[in-house]
Amino acid sequence: ARAWNPRRRALVAALDGTDDLDASLLLLPELGLVDGHDPRFVDTVEAIGRELREGELVFRYRHEDDFGRPEVAFTVCAFWYVNALASIGRVEEAREQFEQLLKHRNHLGMLSEDIDPKTGQHWGNYPQTYSMVGIISCALRLSRSWESAP
């Protein structure tokens, strides 16, 4: 409850008083810290979608850090967002988002640490394991069960 900011109607990056959103909040259900259907989590996913997302890419946060304001999206955050959408029941939207993210892979199917939302240029470590794990995680979550497959 201390991470809930009633003014923002979202969970925030730090306890007791910050207004900053952080995409790592999307992991809370995966960590067992909040139920994916908790209205506060649903509101947080929606706030992150409005404020940290540019197209299918998601910034980790927007506030200034030791390097200034972030200029590129942290790739794995977009996969966290896909999983969060699925966890709140917006599975078709999650699938669409996932398909758009896959278009950023290079000819070898790899992704970098960061992607510039304006140019699509890959930045940072390459290939980035976190980004590749994001693909796997989302693919597993969004896959249909064997029983329901055609």
PDB file of C-alpha atoms in Angstrom, residues 13 19 30 41 48 55 58 72 77 96 99 123 130 133 140 144:
ATOM      1  CA  ALA A  13       8.750   3.532  -8.259  1.00  0.00           C
ATOM      2  CA  ASP A  19       5.321  10.338  -8.433  1.00  0.00           C
ATOM      3  CA  GLU A  30       5.355 -12.401 -11.656  1.00  0.00           C
ATOM      4  CA  PHE A  41      -2.150  -3.115 -10.701  1.00  0.00           C
ATOM      5  CA  ILE A  48       2.578   2.867 -17.787  1.00  0.00           C
ATOM      6  CA  GLY A  55       4.266   2.692 -29.986  1.00  0.00           C
ATOM      7  CA  VAL A  58       8.400   1.028 -23.401  1.00  0.00           C
ATOM      8  CA  VAL A  72      15.803   5.204 -25.829  1.00  0.00           C
ATOM      9  CA  CYS A  77      10.291  -3.393 -20.639  1.00  0.00           C
ATOM     10  CA  GLU A  96      -0.777  -7.570 -31.091  1.00  0.00           C
ATOM     11  CA  GLU A  99       3.800  -9.154 -32.919  1.00  0.00           C
ATOM     12  CA  TRP A 123      21.406   0.687 -29.004  1.00  0.00           C
ATOM     13  CA  TYR A 130      17.184  -9.883 -21.278  1.00  0.00           C
ATOM     14  CA  VAL A 133      14.342 -13.859 -22.622  1.00  0.00           C
ATOM     15  CA  LEU A 140       5.164 -18.991 -23.536  1.00  0.00           C
ATOM     16  CA  ARG A 144      -2.363 -21.547 -26.771  1.00  0.00           C
TER      17      ARG A 144
END
